[in-house]
Amino acid sequence: MTTPAPDPVKNPLRDSTFLRACRGETTDHVPLWFMRQAGRSLPEYRAVREGTAMLESCFKPDMVVEITMQPVRRYGVDAAIFFSDIVVPLKAIGVDLDIVAGTGPVVADPIRSREQLEQLRPVEDSDVEPITQAVKALVGELGSTPLIGFAGAPFTLASYLVEGGPSKDHLATKRLMYSDPDLWHDLAGRLAVIAGGFLRQQVLAGASAIQLFDSWTGALSLADYQEFVAPHSAAALAAVEDLDVPRIHFGVGTGELLGAMGDVGADVVGVDWRVPLDEAVKRIAPGKAVQGNLDPAFLFTPEEVYTRRAAQIIEAGRAANGHVFNLGHGVPPSTDPDALKRLTDFVHGYERV
Ligand code: CP3
């Protein structure tokens, strides 16, 4: 059961630079935000998190509000990304998992059989009270800066659940997918309901945009993506289709999948650094915006090196129907925050002629 949209469904920040760019409308600068802008690269984040486990912090509204605000205050980015994690809705419905510092999500009983799917029930509003409370508080705090809600896409969530933790080759996940397609589709279908429901809960609490992270789906061929993943990602994105929010869809190493990832219902397609934006546009159906795509490695180069590359990216982004500047993946924890501040100022000040 999905909660009906309030009436009238109108996003109060729809004229912000970020939301205009997501819809392909003209803006006076290229808006930007950074994936993983809230996190270990910020000393103020490390100070707030001191003594609190990652997952515990995601269920403390005051902490979520403070950590989400930190990069907005420091950099003046055009959007805030909600401080949470892709495994938070799974934790909220009782899946036995943890986030281990320096490793990532670790699942106690990796999924191997149909009986284990029972636990993957839809997320009820009462499961995520602290999250929706944090979204509501943030919307007030952020004022004119839009908040991006997010969820992990079915393939990426399934990878953690099946592997039991981070994986480079996703072997166990692919083995399950290829050898027991019925079990795979049941698993991915349930994860689509969880992800879609969680996105909807964030939007109804006040988030202005959503991003569906399919970080690891670049491990698949286009044909397998279409057969095993696309229908489920489409279902997750369809859960917020009736709401006035742009839907961003991102994965790493997805050059071969960009068109297909747009076709599952994205308004904005996230691009990593491997494909230039003007080439990405040719691979994506017309009318969609793009987001990206500075290689995070540039944050460790002299200012003239990363600003030169940022300028090339802005120029390439002109080929798109809307461009949101971002990194090609998350901010590395060892990044100097001053580099992100200078990059923000450079992108905001870039002359559009
Ligand atoms: O600014 C933001 O983006 C903050 C919100 C955010 C986090 N995780 C916080 C976090 C978001 C959007 C995510 C998404 C996420 N989580 C993804 C998709 C994005 C991507 O990077 O591809 C994935 C695959 C995860 C799973 C996950 N959680 C990983 C790989 C890690 C890092 C492990 C490590 O310690 O290096 C986490 C933990 C995590 N999520 C941290 C943060 C700030 C670090 C934990 C800490 O501070 O102790």
mmCIF file of C-alpha atoms and ligand atoms in Angstrom:
data_model
loop_
_atom_site.group_PDB
_atom_site.id
_atom_site.type_symbol
_atom_site.label_atom_id
_atom_site.label_comp_id
_atom_site.label_asym_id
_atom_site.label_seq_id
_atom_site.Cartn_x
_atom_site.Cartn_y
_atom_site.Cartn_z
ATOM 1 C CA MET A 1 0.000 0.000 0.000
ATOM 2 C CA THR A 2 1.456 3.360 -0.975
ATOM 3 C CA THR A 3 0.467 6.527 0.816
ATOM 4 C CA PRO A 4 -1.541 8.785 -1.533
ATOM 5 C CA ALA A 5 0.071 12.054 -2.522
ATOM 6 C CA PRO A 6 -1.150 15.183 -0.766
ATOM 7 C CA ASP A 7 -3.169 17.466 -3.000
ATOM 8 C CA PRO A 8 -2.061 19.676 -4.685
ATOM 9 C CA VAL A 9 1.331 18.061 -5.337
ATOM 10 C CA LYS A 10 3.613 21.014 -5.889
ATOM 11 C CA ASN A 11 7.219 21.213 -4.898
ATOM 12 C CA PRO A 12 7.719 24.579 -3.126
ATOM 13 C CA LEU A 13 11.370 24.726 -4.243
ATOM 14 C CA ARG A 14 10.658 23.876 -7.858
ATOM 15 C CA ASP A 15 12.246 27.158 -9.033
ATOM 16 C CA SER A 16 15.560 26.528 -7.263
ATOM 17 C CA THR A 17 18.623 26.304 -9.526
ATOM 18 C CA PHE A 18 19.072 22.612 -8.754
ATOM 19 C CA LEU A 19 15.495 21.593 -9.551
ATOM 20 C CA ARG A 20 15.382 23.782 -12.654
ATOM 21 C CA ALA A 21 18.542 22.100 -13.997
ATOM 22 C CA CYS A 22 17.071 18.659 -13.240
ATOM 23 C CA ARG A 23 14.117 19.585 -15.467
ATOM 24 C CA GLY A 24 16.385 20.963 -18.212
ATOM 25 C CA GLU A 25 15.378 24.604 -17.667
ATOM 26 C CA THR A 26 17.825 27.499 -17.938
ATOM 27 C CA THR A 27 19.816 28.506 -14.865
ATOM 28 C CA ASP A 28 22.312 31.292 -14.252
ATOM 29 C CA HIS A 29 24.951 28.879 -12.985
ATOM 30 C CA VAL A 30 25.496 25.155 -13.121
ATOM 31 C CA PRO A 31 24.194 23.801 -9.792
ATOM 32 C CA LEU A 32 26.287 21.308 -7.884
ATOM 33 C CA TRP A 33 26.389 18.993 -4.916
ATOM 34 C CA PHE A 34 28.793 16.171 -4.088
ATOM 35 C CA MET A 35 27.996 12.540 -3.485
ATOM 36 C CA ARG A 36 29.220 11.778 0.060
ATOM 37 C CA GLN A 37 29.542 15.498 0.793
ATOM 38 C CA ALA A 38 28.493 14.680 4.372
ATOM 39 C CA GLY A 39 31.061 12.375 5.891
ATOM 40 C CA ARG A 40 34.543 11.646 7.009
ATOM 41 C CA SER A 41 36.279 14.325 4.937
ATOM 42 C CA LEU A 42 34.762 16.922 7.308
ATOM 43 C CA PRO A 43 36.351 17.433 10.761
ATOM 44 C CA GLU A 44 32.989 18.658 12.069
ATOM 45 C CA TYR A 45 31.450 15.332 10.939
ATOM 46 C CA ARG A 46 34.101 13.314 12.746
ATOM 47 C CA ALA A 47 33.506 15.389 15.869
ATOM 48 C CA VAL A 48 29.730 14.827 15.867
ATOM 49 C CA ARG A 49 30.033 11.094 15.100
ATOM 50 C CA GLU A 50 32.616 10.481 17.864
ATOM 51 C CA GLY A 51 31.394 7.578 19.993
ATOM 52 C CA THR A 52 28.249 6.818 17.954
ATOM 53 C CA ALA A 53 28.050 3.886 15.533
ATOM 54 C CA MET A 54 27.174 4.750 11.914
ATOM 55 C CA LEU A 55 23.790 3.008 11.841
ATOM 56 C CA GLU A 56 22.866 4.312 15.268
ATOM 57 C CA SER A 57 23.555 7.865 14.073
ATOM 58 C CA CYS A 58 21.176 7.382 11.107
ATOM 59 C CA PHE A 59 18.279 6.862 13.555
ATOM 60 C CA LYS A 60 19.048 9.989 15.640
ATOM 61 C CA PRO A 61 17.169 12.882 14.017
ATOM 62 C CA ASP A 62 19.248 15.647 15.654
ATOM 63 C CA MET A 63 22.456 14.074 14.417
ATOM 64 C CA VAL A 64 21.070 13.483 10.927
ATOM 65 C CA VAL A 65 19.992 17.124 10.701
ATOM 66 C CA GLU A 66 23.358 18.443 11.888
ATOM 67 C CA ILE A 67 25.449 16.176 9.613
ATOM 68 C CA THR A 68 23.270 16.885 6.569
ATOM 69 C CA MET A 69 23.633 20.639 7.173
ATOM 70 C CA GLN A 70 27.428 20.620 7.589
ATOM 71 C CA PRO A 71 28.451 20.564 3.893
ATOM 72 C CA VAL A 72 25.648 22.985 2.995
ATOM 73 C CA ARG A 73 27.020 25.523 5.473
ATOM 74 C CA ARG A 74 30.640 24.936 4.562
ATOM 75 C CA TYR A 75 30.429 24.855 0.769
ATOM 76 C CA GLY A 76 27.151 26.545 -0.191
ATOM 77 C CA VAL A 77 26.232 23.610 -2.448
ATOM 78 C CA ASP A 78 22.920 23.767 -4.349
ATOM 79 C CA ALA A 79 21.397 20.688 -2.716
ATOM 80 C CA ALA A 80 21.683 18.689 0.484
ATOM 81 C CA ILE A 81 21.888 14.894 0.457
ATOM 82 C CA PHE A 82 20.079 13.292 3.358
ATOM 83 C CA PHE A 83 22.526 11.735 5.824
ATOM 84 C CA SER A 84 21.652 8.055 5.938
ATOM 85 C CA ASP A 85 22.746 4.874 4.178
ATOM 86 C CA ILE A 86 21.331 2.510 1.586
ATOM 87 C CA VAL A 87 20.984 -0.251 4.202
ATOM 88 C CA VAL A 88 18.930 1.904 6.625
ATOM 89 C CA PRO A 89 15.491 0.685 5.385
ATOM 90 C CA LEU A 90 16.731 -2.927 5.668
ATOM 91 C CA LYS A 91 17.876 -2.278 9.230
ATOM 92 C CA ALA A 92 14.517 -0.601 9.921
ATOM 93 C CA ILE A 93 12.590 -3.775 9.012
ATOM 94 C CA GLY A 94 14.848 -5.917 11.187
ATOM 95 C CA VAL A 95 17.488 -7.358 8.838
ATOM 96 C CA ASP A 96 20.510 -8.339 10.933
ATOM 97 C CA LEU A 97 23.272 -6.136 9.496
ATOM 98 C CA ASP A 98 25.800 -3.517 10.511
ATOM 99 C CA ILE A 99 28.025 -0.925 8.880
ATOM 100 C CA VAL A 100 31.645 -1.658 9.700
ATOM 101 C CA ALA A 101 33.982 1.347 9.583
ATOM 102 C CA GLY A 102 36.383 1.138 6.662
ATOM 103 C CA THR A 103 34.491 -1.831 5.162
ATOM 104 C CA GLY A 104 30.829 -0.976 4.612
ATOM 105 C CA PRO A 105 27.607 -2.933 5.183
ATOM 106 C CA VAL A 106 28.025 -6.459 6.586
ATOM 107 C CA VAL A 107 25.035 -8.854 6.701
ATOM 108 C CA ALA A 108 24.862 -11.591 9.381
ATOM 109 C CA ASP A 109 23.009 -14.241 7.318
ATOM 110 C CA PRO A 110 23.669 -13.801 3.593
ATOM 111 C CA ILE A 111 20.651 -14.738 1.464
ATOM 112 C CA ARG A 112 20.841 -18.146 -0.168
ATOM 113 C CA SER A 113 17.285 -19.497 0.000
ATOM 114 C CA ARG A 114 13.666 -18.583 -0.493
ATOM 115 C CA GLU A 115 12.861 -18.890 3.245
ATOM 116 C CA GLN A 116 15.186 -15.972 3.948
ATOM 117 C CA LEU A 117 13.104 -13.656 1.741
ATOM 118 C CA GLU A 118 10.210 -13.555 4.222
ATOM 119 C CA GLN A 119 11.983 -10.937 6.338
ATOM 120 C CA LEU A 120 12.110 -8.524 3.368
ATOM 121 C CA ARG A 121 8.675 -6.991 3.969
ATOM 122 C CA PRO A 122 7.596 -3.458 2.956
ATOM 123 C CA VAL A 123 8.796 -0.569 5.144
ATOM 124 C CA GLU A 124 5.910 0.731 7.282
ATOM 125 C CA ASP A 125 5.824 4.420 8.209
ATOM 126 C CA SER A 126 6.285 3.443 11.853
ATOM 127 C CA ASP A 127 9.588 1.670 11.013
ATOM 128 C CA VAL A 128 11.174 4.909 9.827
ATOM 129 C CA GLU A 129 9.691 7.499 12.221
ATOM 130 C CA PRO A 130 13.127 8.948 13.143
ATOM 131 C CA ILE A 131 14.016 9.277 9.452
ATOM 132 C CA THR A 132 10.869 11.110 8.415
ATOM 133 C CA GLN A 133 11.168 13.259 11.534
ATOM 134 C CA ALA A 134 14.706 14.221 10.444
ATOM 135 C CA VAL A 135 13.522 15.002 6.894
ATOM 136 C CA LYS A 136 10.803 17.310 8.234
ATOM 137 C CA ALA A 137 13.222 19.119 10.551
ATOM 138 C CA LEU A 138 15.764 19.479 7.745
ATOM 139 C CA VAL A 139 13.328 21.006 5.307
ATOM 140 C CA GLY A 140 12.768 23.820 7.809
ATOM 141 C CA GLU A 141 16.470 24.227 8.498
ATOM 142 C CA LEU A 142 17.494 24.184 4.810
ATOM 143 C CA GLY A 143 15.077 26.909 3.712
ATOM 144 C CA SER A 144 15.650 27.441 -0.006
ATOM 145 C CA THR A 145 18.164 24.590 -0.435
ATOM 146 C CA PRO A 146 16.492 21.429 -1.761
ATOM 147 C CA LEU A 147 16.935 18.117 0.062
ATOM 148 C CA ILE A 148 17.705 14.962 -1.912
ATOM 149 C CA GLY A 149 16.299 11.760 -0.448
ATOM 150 C CA PHE A 150 17.786 8.460 -1.599
ATOM 151 C CA ALA A 151 17.644 4.699 -1.627
ATOM 152 C CA GLY A 152 19.792 1.822 -2.843
ATOM 153 C CA ALA A 153 18.523 0.164 -6.020
ATOM 154 C CA PRO A 154 17.512 -3.518 -5.952
ATOM 155 C CA PHE A 155 20.732 -4.855 -7.544
ATOM 156 C CA THR A 156 23.076 -2.967 -5.209
ATOM 157 C CA LEU A 157 21.038 -3.877 -2.117
ATOM 158 C CA ALA A 158 20.834 -7.492 -3.285
ATOM 159 C CA SER A 159 24.587 -7.578 -3.703
ATOM 160 C CA TYR A 160 25.139 -6.730 -0.012
ATOM 161 C CA LEU A 161 22.429 -9.173 1.103
ATOM 162 C CA VAL A 162 23.689 -12.067 -1.016
ATOM 163 C CA GLU A 163 27.453 -11.527 -0.669
ATOM 164 C CA GLY A 164 27.126 -10.693 3.025
ATOM 165 C CA GLY A 165 29.311 -7.608 2.549
ATOM 166 C CA PRO A 166 31.182 -5.578 -0.048
ATOM 167 C CA SER A 167 32.308 -7.496 -3.129
ATOM 168 C CA LYS A 168 34.463 -6.682 -6.153
ATOM 169 C CA ASP A 169 33.128 -9.306 -8.540
ATOM 170 C CA HIS A 170 29.589 -9.913 -7.147
ATOM 171 C CA LEU A 171 30.072 -13.620 -7.827
ATOM 172 C CA ALA A 172 27.513 -14.984 -5.349
ATOM 173 C CA THR A 173 24.926 -12.444 -6.521
ATOM 174 C CA LYS A 174 25.442 -13.326 -10.188
ATOM 175 C CA ARG A 175 25.425 -17.038 -9.428
ATOM 176 C CA LEU A 176 22.029 -16.697 -7.742
ATOM 177 C CA MET A 177 20.695 -14.499 -10.559
ATOM 178 C CA TYR A 178 21.776 -16.847 -13.357
ATOM 179 C CA SER A 179 21.060 -20.163 -11.675
ATOM 180 C CA ASP A 180 17.787 -19.374 -9.895
ATOM 181 C CA PRO A 181 16.057 -16.555 -11.791
ATOM 182 C CA ASP A 182 12.768 -17.061 -9.917
ATOM 183 C CA LEU A 183 14.439 -16.567 -6.563
ATOM 184 C CA TRP A 184 16.347 -13.569 -7.961
ATOM 185 C CA HIS A 185 13.184 -11.872 -9.252
ATOM 186 C CA ASP A 186 11.403 -12.492 -5.956
ATOM 187 C CA LEU A 187 14.356 -10.973 -4.054
ATOM 188 C CA ALA A 188 14.768 -7.983 -6.376
ATOM 189 C CA GLY A 189 10.992 -7.427 -6.456
ATOM 190 C CA ARG A 190 10.864 -7.216 -2.671
ATOM 191 C CA LEU A 191 13.838 -4.843 -2.626
ATOM 192 C CA ALA A 192 12.075 -2.640 -5.194
ATOM 193 C CA VAL A 193 9.066 -2.354 -2.870
ATOM 194 C CA ILE A 194 11.383 -1.490 0.044
ATOM 195 C CA ALA A 195 13.421 1.052 -1.936
ATOM 196 C CA GLY A 196 10.383 2.635 -3.601
ATOM 197 C CA GLY A 197 8.495 2.842 -0.317
ATOM 198 C CA PHE A 198 11.472 4.421 1.423
ATOM 199 C CA LEU A 199 11.856 7.035 -1.359
ATOM 200 C CA ARG A 200 8.156 7.857 -1.092
ATOM 201 C CA GLN A 201 8.356 8.235 2.682
ATOM 202 C CA GLN A 202 11.205 10.738 2.297
ATOM 203 C CA VAL A 203 9.411 12.749 -0.383
ATOM 204 C CA LEU A 204 6.127 12.899 1.517
ATOM 205 C CA ALA A 205 8.115 14.165 4.519
ATOM 206 C CA GLY A 206 9.498 16.996 2.351
ATOM 207 C CA ALA A 207 12.456 15.846 0.211
ATOM 208 C CA SER A 208 12.567 17.765 -3.096
ATOM 209 C CA ALA A 209 14.342 15.194 -5.269
ATOM 210 C CA ILE A 210 15.439 11.583 -4.990
ATOM 211 C CA GLN A 211 18.485 9.638 -6.089
ATOM 212 C CA LEU A 212 18.378 5.891 -6.634
ATOM 213 C CA PHE A 213 21.919 4.535 -6.171
ATOM 214 C CA ASP A 214 22.694 1.447 -8.215
ATOM 215 C CA SER A 215 26.380 1.754 -7.454
ATOM 216 C CA TRP A 216 27.431 -1.767 -8.452
ATOM 217 C CA THR A 217 25.150 -2.529 -11.421
ATOM 218 C CA GLY A 218 27.998 -1.683 -13.825
ATOM 219 C CA ALA A 219 29.148 -5.260 -13.107
ATOM 220 C CA LEU A 220 26.447 -6.489 -15.537
ATOM 221 C CA SER A 221 26.158 -6.631 -19.323
ATOM 222 C CA LEU A 222 23.402 -4.584 -20.931
ATOM 223 C CA ALA A 223 21.359 -7.697 -21.771
ATOM 224 C CA ASP A 224 21.525 -9.000 -18.200
ATOM 225 C CA TYR A 225 20.785 -5.541 -16.804
ATOM 226 C CA GLN A 226 17.653 -5.393 -18.971
ATOM 227 C CA GLU A 227 16.467 -8.843 -17.957
ATOM 228 C CA PHE A 228 17.353 -9.000 -14.267
ATOM 229 C CA VAL A 229 17.554 -5.433 -13.011
ATOM 230 C CA ALA A 230 15.680 -2.891 -15.144
ATOM 231 C CA PRO A 231 12.114 -4.023 -14.242
ATOM 232 C CA HIS A 232 12.904 -3.782 -10.529
ATOM 233 C CA SER A 233 14.658 -0.409 -10.693
ATOM 234 C CA ALA A 234 11.709 0.831 -12.769
ATOM 235 C CA ALA A 235 9.320 -0.337 -10.044
ATOM 236 C CA ALA A 236 11.340 1.472 -7.357
ATOM 237 C CA LEU A 237 11.348 4.734 -9.347
ATOM 238 C CA ALA A 238 7.642 4.373 -10.231
ATOM 239 C CA ALA A 239 6.840 4.632 -6.516
ATOM 240 C CA VAL A 240 7.442 8.409 -6.668
ATOM 241 C CA GLU A 241 6.317 9.019 -10.251
ATOM 242 C CA ASP A 242 3.159 10.894 -9.199
ATOM 243 C CA LEU A 243 5.095 13.298 -6.957
ATOM 244 C CA ASP A 244 6.662 16.543 -8.196
ATOM 245 C CA VAL A 245 10.268 15.452 -7.692
ATOM 246 C CA PRO A 246 13.057 14.761 -10.191
ATOM 247 C CA ARG A 247 14.424 11.233 -10.071
ATOM 248 C CA ILE A 248 18.202 10.848 -10.365
ATOM 249 C CA HIS A 249 19.656 7.424 -11.123
ATOM 250 C CA PHE A 250 23.358 6.687 -10.679
ATOM 251 C CA GLY A 251 25.821 3.821 -10.869
ATOM 252 C CA VAL A 252 29.586 3.354 -11.236
ATOM 253 C CA GLY A 253 31.106 1.896 -14.416
ATOM 254 C CA THR A 254 27.743 2.073 -16.165
ATOM 255 C CA GLY A 255 28.901 3.476 -19.532
ATOM 256 C CA GLU A 256 27.245 0.571 -21.376
ATOM 257 C CA LEU A 257 24.043 0.958 -19.332
ATOM 258 C CA LEU A 258 23.429 4.717 -19.420
ATOM 259 C CA GLY A 259 20.556 4.555 -21.915
ATOM 260 C CA ALA A 260 18.885 1.669 -20.092
ATOM 261 C CA MET A 261 19.293 3.404 -16.728
ATOM 262 C CA GLY A 262 17.567 6.476 -18.132
ATOM 263 C CA ASP A 263 14.778 4.325 -19.548
ATOM 264 C CA VAL A 264 13.799 2.855 -16.174
ATOM 265 C CA GLY A 265 12.240 6.205 -15.272
ATOM 266 C CA ALA A 266 15.080 8.588 -14.458
ATOM 267 C CA ASP A 267 14.820 12.306 -15.180
ATOM 268 C CA VAL A 268 18.535 12.783 -14.494
ATOM 269 C CA VAL A 269 21.185 10.180 -15.266
ATOM 270 C CA GLY A 270 24.303 10.152 -13.088
ATOM 271 C CA VAL A 271 27.526 9.534 -15.016
ATOM 272 C CA ASP A 272 30.863 8.452 -13.548
ATOM 273 C CA TRP A 273 34.133 9.847 -14.945
ATOM 274 C CA ARG A 274 34.642 7.149 -17.587
ATOM 275 C CA VAL A 275 32.302 8.668 -20.192
ATOM 276 C CA PRO A 276 32.432 12.385 -21.122
ATOM 277 C CA LEU A 277 29.065 14.089 -20.647
ATOM 278 C CA ASP A 278 28.626 14.975 -24.330
ATOM 279 C CA GLU A 279 29.130 11.285 -25.198
ATOM 280 C CA ALA A 280 26.824 10.212 -22.343
ATOM 281 C CA VAL A 281 24.073 12.406 -23.792
ATOM 282 C CA LYS A 282 24.239 10.426 -27.051
ATOM 283 C CA ARG A 283 23.656 7.214 -25.103
ATOM 284 C CA ILE A 284 20.647 8.525 -23.136
ATOM 285 C CA ALA A 285 17.150 9.189 -24.518
ATOM 286 C CA PRO A 286 16.594 12.868 -25.425
ATOM 287 C CA GLY A 287 15.134 15.238 -22.850
ATOM 288 C CA LYS A 288 16.926 13.919 -19.785
ATOM 289 C CA ALA A 289 19.428 15.842 -17.682
ATOM 290 C CA VAL A 290 22.842 14.494 -16.647
ATOM 291 C CA GLN A 291 24.739 14.667 -13.382
ATOM 292 C CA GLY A 292 28.499 14.398 -12.952
ATOM 293 C CA ASN A 293 31.255 13.750 -13.588
ATOM 294 C CA LEU A 294 34.615 14.868 -12.138
ATOM 295 C CA ASP A 295 36.896 11.980 -11.188
ATOM 296 C CA PRO A 296 37.304 12.332 -7.387
ATOM 297 C CA ALA A 297 41.058 11.835 -7.920
ATOM 298 C CA PHE A 298 41.188 15.446 -9.214
ATOM 299 C CA LEU A 299 40.457 16.659 -5.675
ATOM 300 C CA PHE A 300 44.052 15.694 -4.882
ATOM 301 C CA THR A 301 45.594 17.749 -7.700
ATOM 302 C CA PRO A 302 46.598 21.453 -7.746
ATOM 303 C CA GLU A 303 43.701 23.893 -8.099
ATOM 304 C CA GLU A 304 44.545 24.809 -11.696
ATOM 305 C CA VAL A 305 44.390 21.128 -12.660
ATOM 306 C CA TYR A 306 40.956 20.399 -11.190
ATOM 307 C CA THR A 307 39.405 23.693 -12.264
ATOM 308 C CA ARG A 308 40.604 23.114 -15.839
ATOM 309 C CA ARG A 309 38.924 19.701 -15.835
ATOM 310 C CA ALA A 310 35.793 21.122 -14.189
ATOM 311 C CA ALA A 311 35.554 23.706 -16.985
ATOM 312 C CA GLN A 312 35.778 20.937 -19.604
ATOM 313 C CA ILE A 313 32.981 19.088 -17.832
ATOM 314 C CA ILE A 314 30.746 22.166 -17.758
ATOM 315 C CA GLU A 315 31.384 22.699 -21.477
ATOM 316 C CA ALA A 316 30.596 19.032 -22.277
ATOM 317 C CA GLY A 317 27.467 19.286 -20.112
ATOM 318 C CA ARG A 318 26.039 21.957 -22.426
ATOM 319 C CA ALA A 319 25.125 19.118 -24.794
ATOM 320 C CA ALA A 320 22.587 17.916 -22.222
ATOM 321 C CA ASN A 321 19.084 19.052 -21.448
ATOM 322 C CA GLY A 322 20.207 20.185 -17.988
ATOM 323 C CA HIS A 323 23.446 19.532 -16.109
ATOM 324 C CA VAL A 324 23.992 19.109 -12.374
ATOM 325 C CA PHE A 325 27.704 19.187 -11.569
ATOM 326 C CA ASN A 326 28.929 16.415 -9.269
ATOM 327 C CA LEU A 327 31.827 14.037 -8.840
ATOM 328 C CA GLY A 328 31.829 10.756 -10.748
ATOM 329 C CA HIS A 329 31.551 8.958 -7.378
ATOM 330 C CA GLY A 330 31.700 9.869 -3.694
ATOM 331 C CA VAL A 331 34.065 12.274 -1.939
ATOM 332 C CA PRO A 332 37.044 10.195 -0.671
ATOM 333 C CA PRO A 333 37.439 10.444 3.139
ATOM 334 C CA SER A 334 40.973 11.890 2.791
ATOM 335 C CA THR A 335 39.799 14.856 0.655
ATOM 336 C CA ASP A 336 40.814 18.347 1.823
ATOM 337 C CA PRO A 337 37.483 20.177 2.333
ATOM 338 C CA ASP A 338 39.136 23.384 1.065
ATOM 339 C CA ALA A 339 39.473 21.793 -2.372
ATOM 340 C CA LEU A 340 35.702 21.164 -2.440
ATOM 341 C CA LYS A 341 35.073 24.754 -1.371
ATOM 342 C CA ARG A 342 37.290 26.116 -4.160
ATOM 343 C CA LEU A 343 35.664 23.778 -6.676
ATOM 344 C CA THR A 344 32.192 24.926 -5.590
ATOM 345 C CA ASP A 345 33.168 28.578 -5.982
ATOM 346 C CA PHE A 346 34.730 27.871 -9.378
ATOM 347 C CA VAL A 347 31.616 26.113 -10.730
ATOM 348 C CA HIS A 348 29.313 28.813 -9.343
ATOM 349 C CA GLY A 349 31.412 31.566 -10.855
ATOM 350 C CA TYR A 350 31.946 29.911 -14.236
ATOM 351 C CA GLU A 351 30.872 32.274 -17.003
ATOM 352 C CA ARG A 352 28.160 30.806 -19.204
ATOM 353 C CA VAL A 353 28.405 32.510 -22.549
HETATM 354 O O1 CP3 B 1 26.881 12.811 1.826
HETATM 355 C C1 CP3 B 1 26.404 11.660 1.678
HETATM 356 O O2 CP3 B 1 26.338 11.124 0.569
HETATM 357 C C2 CP3 B 1 25.959 10.986 2.935
HETATM 358 C C3 CP3 B 1 24.904 9.976 2.846
HETATM 359 C C4 CP3 B 1 25.310 8.613 2.318
HETATM 360 C C5 CP3 B 1 26.061 7.629 3.032
HETATM 361 N N1 CP3 B 1 26.029 6.470 2.307
HETATM 362 C C6 CP3 B 1 26.714 7.819 4.336
HETATM 363 C C7 CP3 B 1 27.789 6.902 4.747
HETATM 364 C C8 CP3 B 1 24.906 8.045 1.110
HETATM 365 C C9 CP3 B 1 24.144 8.700 -0.024
HETATM 366 C C10 CP3 B 1 25.358 6.696 1.116
HETATM 367 C C11 CP3 B 1 25.030 5.757 0.041
HETATM 368 C C12 CP3 B 1 25.717 4.466 -0.015
HETATM 369 N N2 CP3 B 1 26.084 3.626 1.005
HETATM 370 C C13 CP3 B 1 26.012 3.830 -1.227
HETATM 371 C C14 CP3 B 1 25.712 4.386 -2.591
HETATM 372 C C15 CP3 B 1 26.679 5.467 -2.938
HETATM 373 C C16 CP3 B 1 28.023 5.002 -3.387
HETATM 374 O O3 CP3 B 1 28.998 5.396 -2.708
HETATM 375 O O4 CP3 B 1 28.100 4.301 -4.381
HETATM 376 C C17 CP3 B 1 26.635 2.601 -0.928
HETATM 377 C C18 CP3 B 1 27.159 1.602 -1.923
HETATM 378 C C19 CP3 B 1 26.661 2.484 0.493
HETATM 379 C C20 CP3 B 1 27.192 1.363 1.308
HETATM 380 C C21 CP3 B 1 28.258 1.870 2.209
HETATM 381 N N3 CP3 B 1 28.010 2.450 3.435
HETATM 382 C C22 CP3 B 1 29.651 1.969 1.957
HETATM 383 C C23 CP3 B 1 30.339 1.450 0.730
HETATM 384 C C24 CP3 B 1 30.226 2.613 3.063
HETATM 385 C C25 CP3 B 1 31.665 3.053 3.233
HETATM 386 C C26 CP3 B 1 32.483 2.119 4.045
HETATM 387 C C27 CP3 B 1 33.686 2.845 4.601
HETATM 388 O O5 CP3 B 1 33.737 2.990 5.834
HETATM 389 O O6 CP3 B 1 34.542 3.286 3.820
HETATM 390 C C28 CP3 B 1 29.193 2.894 3.974
HETATM 391 C C29 CP3 B 1 29.334 3.622 5.244
HETATM 392 C C30 CP3 B 1 28.977 5.051 5.172
HETATM 393 N N4 CP3 B 1 27.820 5.549 4.622
HETATM 394 C C31 CP3 B 1 29.732 6.137 5.697
HETATM 395 C C32 CP3 B 1 28.986 7.297 5.433
HETATM 396 C C33 CP3 B 1 29.321 8.708 5.841
HETATM 397 C C34 CP3 B 1 31.060 6.015 6.416
HETATM 398 C C35 CP3 B 1 30.818 5.508 7.787
HETATM 399 C C36 CP3 B 1 31.476 6.333 8.872
HETATM 400 O O7 CP3 B 1 31.513 7.587 8.801
HETATM 401 O O8 CP3 B 1 31.903 5.694 9.846
#
